[in-house]
Amino acid sequence: MRRIDPALATGAALTALFVLAALIAPLWTPYDVAAIDIAARLQGPSTRHWLGTDQFGRDEFSLVMAGASVSLGVAGSAIAAALALGVPLGLVASARAGWLDDTLMRTADVLFAFPGLLLAILLSAVLGPGAIDAALAIALFNVPVFARVARGAALPIWSADFIAAAQLAGRSRSAIALAHVLPNMAAPIIVQASIQAGLALLGEAGLSYAGLGVQTPAPSWGRMLADAQTLIGTAPRLAVVPGLAIIIAVAGFTLLGDGLARASRGKGKH
Amino acid sequence: MRHTLATLLTLIAILIAPAAWASDTLHVGIQLEPPHLDPTQGAAAAIPEVAFNTIYEGLLRVGTDDTLHPLLATGWTVSQGGRHYEFALRHGVRFHDGEPFDASAVIASFQRAAAKDSTNIHAEAWREIVAMHAIGPDKVAFDLAEPDGGFPTRLALSDAAIIPPGAVDTLKTHPVGTGPFRFAAWQRGDSLTLDRNPSYWGTPAHLARITFRFIADPNAAFAAIKSGALDIFPTFPAPETLAELGHDPRLSLAINPSEGEVILAMNQRQGPLANLLVRRAISHAIDRRALIDGAMAGYGTPIGSHFPPQSPDYVDLTGVYPYNPALARQLLTQAGYPHGFSLVLKLPPPSYARRTGELVAAQLRAVGIAVTIRNLEWPTWLEEVFLHHQFDLTVIDHAEPYDYDIYAKKDYYFGYQSPAYDALMAQLKASTDPLERHRLLGEIQRRLAEDAANAFLYQAPILGVQDKRITGIWVNSPTQVLDYQAARFAGAGEGASSGGAGLGGRSFAIVVGVVALAGLALAGRRLGARWLLIRIGVLAATLLATSVVIFVLLNVAPGDPAATMLGIDASPRAIAALHAELGLDGPPLARFLRWIAGVLHGDLGTSFTYRVPVAGLVTERLAVSLPLAAGAALLALALGVPAGVLAARHPDTLVDKAIGLIARIGLAVPDFWLGVLLVLVFALGLGWFPAGGFPGREAGLSALLKALVLPVVALAMPQAAILARITRASLGDVLEQDFIRTARAKGLSETAVLWRHALPNAAAPVLAIVGLQIPYLLAGSALVEQVFYLPGLGRLAIQAIGQRDLITVQAVVLLMAATTVVASFVVDLAQALIDPRVARRTGR
């Protein structure tokens, strides 16, 4: 009997929880997150407000849900964009050894020289802070990551027997790349994407915390934490809750990635 | 480059050199940093906040009772129906540079204020002075174009400060006045220091030194006052924490009314807001009490016009537009907008504006007006809202006293126009009769309310927090400045402060250089010169490419820094001159080459914001960021590697699984959130460490180390988790290999196997990660620096973006990117030295 990997199961469960909250929030939250009720501000948890209310009397649980949507939106679009750009680059580099490969990989090195936060700082200097700038920075940071993983995964495939057979059959390199190489390198890319998604969430939260990411009044975990910091003596709950939400979402994706990596290694061993 | 390094090392030495804590030093928190220090040539309220009645003095001053008192003038007479004034000047006063204060200095000051290229905020008013002449050295006469009853009051404001005629060109960076304090030092982006003027003409100040620290962030302000890093914060930005601070036995609160009116300004040039009914509807839609409770934690007084409630001329007009959403909807329908409309609300950075704006937006949405919020940095706000009137709504505190005259200005940013109001202002100006002025001021307030000229929200309170031991500070409310002359700590004796000791920084740098060269030579011998040369070539090419990317990105950034710096009335000639001064002229390629050539000589350019060399700014910040990053790297290594080794030596046991779980969770914990938790437990709860803030060099080594403990821990933990995982994986793989089995079979002890065979072979991936972590710790510490309010490099970059100081952004980003590239080069080298197979594998 096959045992289910606890890391994989936990990761999948946490990720599902996060994605579900993110998808439901735009349609329904217990309270309207834009509704301000000064009279009800800074209430503790109760049956009416499960996580209490914030400094403007908004329902904290609803805000956490809505924050999930924003986080998923920024991190998800950033990872999607990075995949769309990085994987083809890595594939091309793997197919054409020589100057093209060198140029692409050295360019990736240059991009890699900017720590993620720095890239975001640079971009918000150019574009002005906002959700789009945050997503763009996270995407740019991830392009070389995916390019490297894709190249690394594709290189051994090119020397496999079935590729040689396809070449003998007279198919072009680009056709082979799309039909044979790409499908066979999916596993490591999915694993990496899951791990990078976790890091992207962390990055989004950090940028929003620093005021470089999502702007008011859109709810965001990073900014909720920043706003709650002065209230830490009176309502520490408001600082703790968004942090826990971040941890759940990030841990979900990294555990999922770890679990998938182990699962695909396990398959490889048989 | 070497020179920069030497300066840096000297600074670190000064930083950690122990010094006595002087109890006659006052640490003052202020929200905004002044752009320069000449109150007669700029509008920023932060200039008088630090420089007026400290460095500079005027002829008169306004007392707490809102009446005029003599200062540099001992008295005055008025004649010709308010057209001719004569002031007797104080005898024997000298400026800080030794120059005498006399009638010629007074005349020169007002000539400069009224000059054609003057940027004095009341330049037009000073041009009403048609003649000035000295009646001997100690008496001066003014002739005005029109009778002006308000003239003496204006002489007490900060833009009427008397300056030494001989030093006018350098006042912005090296201010000189007659006041009880002298300028000592200005650490840009962090603090400004004034020292007691021992030869003050009046009673010398009790305090030997005042240090102003610039803290706009509510979190940081709270941390700094709570931790004792600040003694007083006269305009505290975090009202929601006052209830808690009030319970602190060490602190006392001082809540006073200000001259500032917080308004919802409406651009009434066109669109719905040009309609009086719409403006009245908006005034009815706003619940002022809810704004004060929600944004200001209950501090503040509702207002109904542009006038402060504590003034004897105040008329309470809050009843004109009571909160009534139903009536607001009705008025909107009447105005032809039954289904509402959309408006853009542009908000400046201060927390009162952001919070009030968010609440106002929600209240307006409730009556059907769709409000979109846009948060702007100050330069953008000034440019879009104030200069180019591209806005519908904004929330702003009009902090200046007697500023109802803005409603008579032509084409002021909100675009209010009323001939009736202009007529009232003209009458007021012509009147010197107190009763008549009182009546007219009442009329003025009613007119503004009647026209719903803006939506008047609340009077901004001055929320002061201070150490209980401080006495003698009195609030000079109408002129927005505190008087520190008589301030002192109760029971404080004369403290002694000593300077730090220098270090032979240059020789140290030379030693480092020699070691680096020796290391390269060794690497060359062991790995082959060709391999090394290729690596160095790649390093240089990467650095060059990186600098090109940074330069190109920042040169397409919108906004002209020179235009932003010079402000509203800058002439194209002045902008061109500043371009040349900042090195912004010429074709892009020439500018890029100039920049790179400068960088190679350790010249990073001149900061747009502060007009000082960026290299100096960066050096100051590195003195915080380097110890922080180094401490965190060491702690991460000390925790992560042993944990990883422990787990690898006991694979699949409970220990391994526990360490694995903790490390996984550690990876997901944001370091800035961990910082907040640490503050909650160890600073606010247990009180073991300060909640934040950097005590400054004079505080001594132990205080500095204490301030760094929590940030280092917060920064190190996630990195330790990464190291533990990498060590576990790498060592785990090695321990499964054949040669380890052979070593064990030979009968070597487990310890010997581990140290002699396993660890060296497992080190390469760990080293690679450490190489990536070091630059991350330098750059990524920005968020942790934000949590603990440390003046580090990362925060410098974030602050510089806020001020659109792109030359500073450019320098910091280049420095960090270079650190990354060099760190990965060093790691490559180290890996190759440990395991020469790496060199052969990568030596293509």
mmCIF file of C-alpha atoms in Angstrom, chain B residues 192-403:
data_model
loop_
_atom_site.group_PDB
_atom_site.id
_atom_site.type_symbol
_atom_site.label_atom_id
_atom_site.label_comp_id
_atom_site.label_asym_id
_atom_site.label_seq_id
_atom_site.Cartn_x
_atom_site.Cartn_y
_atom_site.Cartn_z
ATOM 1 C CA LEU B 192 19.933 67.050 12.945
ATOM 2 C CA THR B 193 21.933 68.336 15.890
ATOM 3 C CA LEU B 194 22.044 71.817 17.445
ATOM 4 C CA ASP B 195 24.436 72.921 20.197
ATOM 5 C CA ARG B 196 23.942 75.604 22.839
ATOM 6 C CA ASN B 197 25.077 79.067 21.811
ATOM 7 C CA PRO B 198 27.310 80.054 24.745
ATOM 8 C CA SER B 199 27.349 83.713 23.758
ATOM 9 C CA TYR B 200 23.582 84.109 23.410
ATOM 10 C CA TRP B 201 22.399 87.675 24.018
ATOM 11 C CA GLY B 202 19.685 86.544 26.464
ATOM 12 C CA THR B 203 19.631 83.827 29.079
ATOM 13 C CA PRO B 204 21.638 80.924 27.632
ATOM 14 C CA ALA B 205 19.759 77.671 27.061
ATOM 15 C CA HIS B 206 19.854 74.983 29.766
ATOM 16 C CA LEU B 207 20.261 72.219 27.233
ATOM 17 C CA ALA B 208 23.727 71.684 25.815
ATOM 18 C CA ARG B 209 22.380 69.939 22.735
ATOM 19 C CA ILE B 210 19.185 69.193 20.846
ATOM 20 C CA THR B 211 19.038 66.266 18.442
ATOM 21 C CA PHE B 212 16.073 66.184 16.084
ATOM 22 C CA ARG B 213 15.284 62.737 14.672
ATOM 23 C CA PHE B 214 13.094 62.520 11.571
ATOM 24 C CA ILE B 215 10.365 59.909 12.053
ATOM 25 C CA ALA B 216 7.207 60.090 9.958
ATOM 26 C CA ASP B 217 6.158 56.500 10.390
ATOM 27 C CA PRO B 218 3.630 56.045 13.227
ATOM 28 C CA ASN B 219 5.077 52.637 14.122
ATOM 29 C CA ALA B 220 8.600 53.942 14.339
ATOM 30 C CA ALA B 221 7.503 57.005 16.311
ATOM 31 C CA PHE B 222 5.748 54.803 18.824
ATOM 32 C CA ALA B 223 8.749 52.506 19.143
ATOM 33 C CA ALA B 224 11.190 55.378 19.556
ATOM 34 C CA ILE B 225 9.257 57.177 22.285
ATOM 35 C CA LYS B 226 8.377 53.947 24.068
ATOM 36 C CA SER B 227 11.975 52.762 24.092
ATOM 37 C CA GLY B 228 13.313 56.072 25.368
ATOM 38 C CA ALA B 229 15.323 56.739 22.220
ATOM 39 C CA LEU B 230 13.411 60.025 22.090
ATOM 40 C CA ASP B 231 12.671 62.352 24.979
ATOM 41 C CA ILE B 232 9.938 64.317 23.302
ATOM 42 C CA PHE B 233 7.789 64.074 20.199
ATOM 43 C CA PRO B 234 5.936 67.380 19.950
ATOM 44 C CA THR B 235 3.712 66.374 16.998
ATOM 45 C CA PHE B 236 3.253 62.677 17.483
ATOM 46 C CA PRO B 237 1.954 60.823 14.402
ATOM 47 C CA ALA B 238 0.282 57.836 16.108
ATOM 48 C CA PRO B 239 -2.786 59.103 18.021
ATOM 49 C CA GLU B 240 -4.103 55.556 18.462
ATOM 50 C CA THR B 241 -1.215 54.748 20.785
ATOM 51 C CA LEU B 242 -1.668 57.755 23.089
ATOM 52 C CA ALA B 243 -4.010 55.905 25.420
ATOM 53 C CA GLU B 244 -1.296 53.339 25.997
ATOM 54 C CA LEU B 245 1.541 55.860 26.222
ATOM 55 C CA GLY B 246 -0.498 57.839 28.748
ATOM 56 C CA HIS B 247 -0.293 54.876 31.111
ATOM 57 C CA ASP B 248 3.504 54.839 30.949
ATOM 58 C CA PRO B 249 4.702 56.338 34.244
ATOM 59 C CA ARG B 250 7.774 57.746 32.469
ATOM 60 C CA LEU B 251 5.815 59.775 29.930
ATOM 61 C CA SER B 252 3.344 62.583 29.889
ATOM 62 C CA LEU B 253 1.015 63.747 27.153
ATOM 63 C CA ALA B 254 0.575 67.319 26.002
ATOM 64 C CA ILE B 255 -2.434 67.744 23.771
ATOM 65 C CA ASN B 256 -2.873 71.224 22.399
ATOM 66 C CA PRO B 257 -4.851 72.799 19.629
ATOM 67 C CA SER B 258 -2.867 73.769 16.542
ATOM 68 C CA GLU B 259 -3.376 76.469 13.962
ATOM 69 C CA GLY B 260 -3.926 73.706 11.417
ATOM 70 C CA GLU B 261 -7.239 72.985 9.738
ATOM 71 C CA VAL B 262 -7.582 69.563 8.142
ATOM 72 C CA ILE B 263 -9.778 70.038 5.088
ATOM 73 C CA LEU B 264 -11.159 67.955 2.270
ATOM 74 C CA ALA B 265 -10.026 70.246 -0.535
ATOM 75 C CA MET B 266 -12.233 70.194 -3.633
ATOM 76 C CA ASN B 267 -10.996 71.151 -7.064
ATOM 77 C CA GLN B 268 -13.936 73.346 -8.022
ATOM 78 C CA ARG B 269 -12.746 74.515 -11.430
ATOM 79 C CA GLN B 270 -15.061 72.224 -13.366
ATOM 80 C CA GLY B 271 -17.237 69.132 -13.136
ATOM 81 C CA PRO B 272 -19.644 68.327 -10.340
ATOM 82 C CA LEU B 273 -17.482 70.046 -7.719
ATOM 83 C CA ALA B 274 -17.988 73.426 -9.423
ATOM 84 C CA ASN B 275 -21.592 73.088 -8.308
ATOM 85 C CA LEU B 276 -22.280 74.666 -4.913
ATOM 86 C CA LEU B 277 -25.047 72.140 -4.199
ATOM 87 C CA VAL B 278 -22.625 69.259 -4.715
ATOM 88 C CA ARG B 279 -20.051 70.816 -2.378
ATOM 89 C CA ARG B 280 -22.763 71.330 0.232
ATOM 90 C CA ALA B 281 -23.925 67.740 -0.245
ATOM 91 C CA ILE B 282 -20.387 66.529 0.376
ATOM 92 C CA SER B 283 -20.175 68.673 3.510
ATOM 93 C CA HIS B 284 -23.386 67.071 4.764
ATOM 94 C CA ALA B 285 -22.186 63.563 3.886
ATOM 95 C CA ILE B 286 -19.195 63.761 6.187
ATOM 96 C CA ASP B 287 -19.429 62.619 9.781
ATOM 97 C CA ARG B 288 -16.679 64.691 11.407
ATOM 98 C CA ARG B 289 -16.975 62.918 14.743
ATOM 99 C CA ALA B 290 -16.358 59.546 13.059
ATOM 100 C CA LEU B 291 -13.275 60.976 11.309
ATOM 101 C CA ILE B 292 -11.868 62.261 14.568
ATOM 102 C CA ASP B 293 -12.595 58.986 16.362
ATOM 103 C CA GLY B 294 -11.447 56.726 13.561
ATOM 104 C CA ALA B 295 -8.425 58.544 12.212
ATOM 105 C CA MET B 296 -7.291 60.550 15.219
ATOM 106 C CA ALA B 297 -8.336 58.249 18.089
ATOM 107 C CA GLY B 298 -10.727 60.941 19.292
ATOM 108 C CA TYR B 299 -8.237 63.832 19.339
ATOM 109 C CA GLY B 300 -9.266 66.885 17.370
ATOM 110 C CA THR B 301 -12.095 69.425 17.240
ATOM 111 C CA PRO B 302 -14.675 69.571 14.454
ATOM 112 C CA ILE B 303 -14.595 72.809 12.456
ATOM 113 C CA GLY B 304 -17.064 74.457 10.117
ATOM 114 C CA SER B 305 -14.743 76.901 8.373
ATOM 115 C CA HIS B 306 -11.084 77.634 7.773
ATOM 116 C CA PHE B 307 -10.297 78.946 11.244
ATOM 117 C CA PRO B 308 -8.861 77.470 14.456
ATOM 118 C CA PRO B 309 -11.279 77.237 17.420
ATOM 119 C CA GLN B 310 -8.871 78.646 20.008
ATOM 120 C CA SER B 311 -8.633 82.001 18.243
ATOM 121 C CA PRO B 312 -10.576 84.854 19.886
ATOM 122 C CA ASP B 313 -11.982 85.624 16.421
ATOM 123 C CA TYR B 314 -13.376 82.091 15.920
ATOM 124 C CA VAL B 315 -17.017 81.598 14.979
ATOM 125 C CA ASP B 316 -18.467 78.112 15.487
ATOM 126 C CA LEU B 317 -19.957 77.141 12.118
ATOM 127 C CA THR B 318 -20.060 73.365 12.577
ATOM 128 C CA GLY B 319 -23.870 73.625 12.580
ATOM 129 C CA VAL B 320 -24.008 74.882 8.980
ATOM 130 C CA TYR B 321 -23.583 71.382 7.510
ATOM 131 C CA PRO B 322 -24.576 68.801 10.131
ATOM 132 C CA TYR B 323 -23.958 65.142 9.253
ATOM 133 C CA ASN B 324 -27.011 64.131 7.243
ATOM 134 C CA PRO B 325 -26.530 61.533 4.477
ATOM 135 C CA ALA B 326 -30.205 61.675 3.461
ATOM 136 C CA LEU B 327 -30.008 65.430 2.921
ATOM 137 C CA ALA B 328 -26.740 64.932 1.044
ATOM 138 C CA ARG B 329 -28.421 62.520 -1.374
ATOM 139 C CA GLN B 330 -31.301 64.928 -1.780
ATOM 140 C CA LEU B 331 -28.913 67.789 -2.605
ATOM 141 C CA LEU B 332 -27.076 65.614 -5.137
ATOM 142 C CA THR B 333 -30.379 64.799 -6.850
ATOM 143 C CA GLN B 334 -31.278 68.484 -6.824
ATOM 144 C CA ALA B 335 -27.898 69.253 -8.403
ATOM 145 C CA GLY B 336 -28.663 66.841 -11.218
ATOM 146 C CA TYR B 337 -26.702 63.834 -9.995
ATOM 147 C CA PRO B 338 -29.333 61.380 -8.727
ATOM 148 C CA HIS B 339 -27.037 58.463 -9.515
ATOM 149 C CA GLY B 340 -23.891 60.041 -8.137
ATOM 150 C CA PHE B 341 -20.595 60.360 -10.011
ATOM 151 C CA SER B 342 -16.926 59.375 -9.674
ATOM 152 C CA LEU B 343 -14.144 61.361 -8.035
ATOM 153 C CA VAL B 344 -10.454 60.738 -7.449
ATOM 154 C CA LEU B 345 -9.140 61.402 -3.960
ATOM 155 C CA LYS B 346 -5.357 61.946 -3.978
ATOM 156 C CA LEU B 347 -3.720 61.615 -0.585
ATOM 157 C CA PRO B 348 -0.310 62.820 0.639
ATOM 158 C CA PRO B 349 1.758 60.475 2.841
ATOM 159 C CA PRO B 350 1.084 61.575 6.458
ATOM 160 C CA SER B 351 -0.941 59.048 8.383
ATOM 161 C CA TYR B 352 -3.670 61.549 9.365
ATOM 162 C CA ALA B 353 -4.328 62.217 5.655
ATOM 163 C CA ARG B 354 -4.297 58.566 4.626
ATOM 164 C CA ARG B 355 -6.615 57.491 7.441
ATOM 165 C CA THR B 356 -8.971 60.439 7.158
ATOM 166 C CA GLY B 357 -9.058 59.968 3.390
ATOM 167 C CA GLU B 358 -10.016 56.322 3.674
ATOM 168 C CA LEU B 359 -12.879 57.219 6.021
ATOM 169 C CA VAL B 360 -14.065 60.162 3.909
ATOM 170 C CA ALA B 361 -14.073 57.924 0.835
ATOM 171 C CA ALA B 362 -16.274 55.393 2.641
ATOM 172 C CA GLN B 363 -18.660 58.153 3.809
ATOM 173 C CA LEU B 364 -18.950 59.634 0.320
ATOM 174 C CA ARG B 365 -19.564 56.195 -1.167
ATOM 175 C CA ALA B 366 -22.470 55.870 1.245
ATOM 176 C CA VAL B 367 -24.225 58.803 -0.469
ATOM 177 C CA GLY B 368 -23.513 57.515 -3.964
ATOM 178 C CA ILE B 369 -20.245 59.239 -4.881
ATOM 179 C CA ALA B 370 -17.760 56.666 -6.169
ATOM 180 C CA VAL B 371 -14.415 57.718 -4.727
ATOM 181 C CA THR B 372 -11.146 56.194 -5.917
ATOM 182 C CA ILE B 373 -8.184 56.668 -3.591
ATOM 183 C CA ARG B 374 -4.701 57.351 -4.929
ATOM 184 C CA ASN B 375 -1.875 57.477 -2.412
ATOM 185 C CA LEU B 376 0.928 59.795 -3.472
ATOM 186 C CA GLU B 377 4.389 60.589 -2.186
ATOM 187 C CA TRP B 378 5.064 64.223 -1.300
ATOM 188 C CA PRO B 379 6.815 65.299 -4.517
ATOM 189 C CA THR B 380 4.095 63.696 -6.638
ATOM 190 C CA TRP B 381 1.378 65.254 -4.489
ATOM 191 C CA LEU B 382 2.986 68.671 -4.822
ATOM 192 C CA GLU B 383 3.313 68.269 -8.550
ATOM 193 C CA GLU B 384 -0.082 66.745 -9.373
ATOM 194 C CA VAL B 385 -2.335 68.344 -6.786
ATOM 195 C CA PHE B 386 -0.680 71.572 -5.755
ATOM 196 C CA LEU B 387 1.009 72.658 -8.977
ATOM 197 C CA HIS B 388 -0.984 71.172 -11.811
ATOM 198 C CA HIS B 389 -4.396 70.858 -10.142
ATOM 199 C CA GLN B 390 -4.866 67.310 -11.464
ATOM 200 C CA PHE B 391 -7.192 66.074 -8.732
ATOM 201 C CA ASP B 392 -10.784 66.107 -7.558
ATOM 202 C CA LEU B 393 -10.335 65.764 -3.818
ATOM 203 C CA THR B 394 -7.470 65.735 -1.360
ATOM 204 C CA VAL B 395 -7.110 65.726 2.403
ATOM 205 C CA ILE B 396 -4.543 68.107 3.800
ATOM 206 C CA ASP B 397 -3.724 69.974 7.002
ATOM 207 C CA HIS B 398 -3.342 73.689 6.332
ATOM 208 C CA ALA B 399 -0.962 74.203 9.201
ATOM 209 C CA GLU B 400 -0.007 77.820 8.708
ATOM 210 C CA PRO B 401 -1.483 80.428 11.027
ATOM 211 C CA TYR B 402 -3.686 83.206 9.587
ATOM 212 C CA ASP B 403 -3.832 81.374 6.256
#
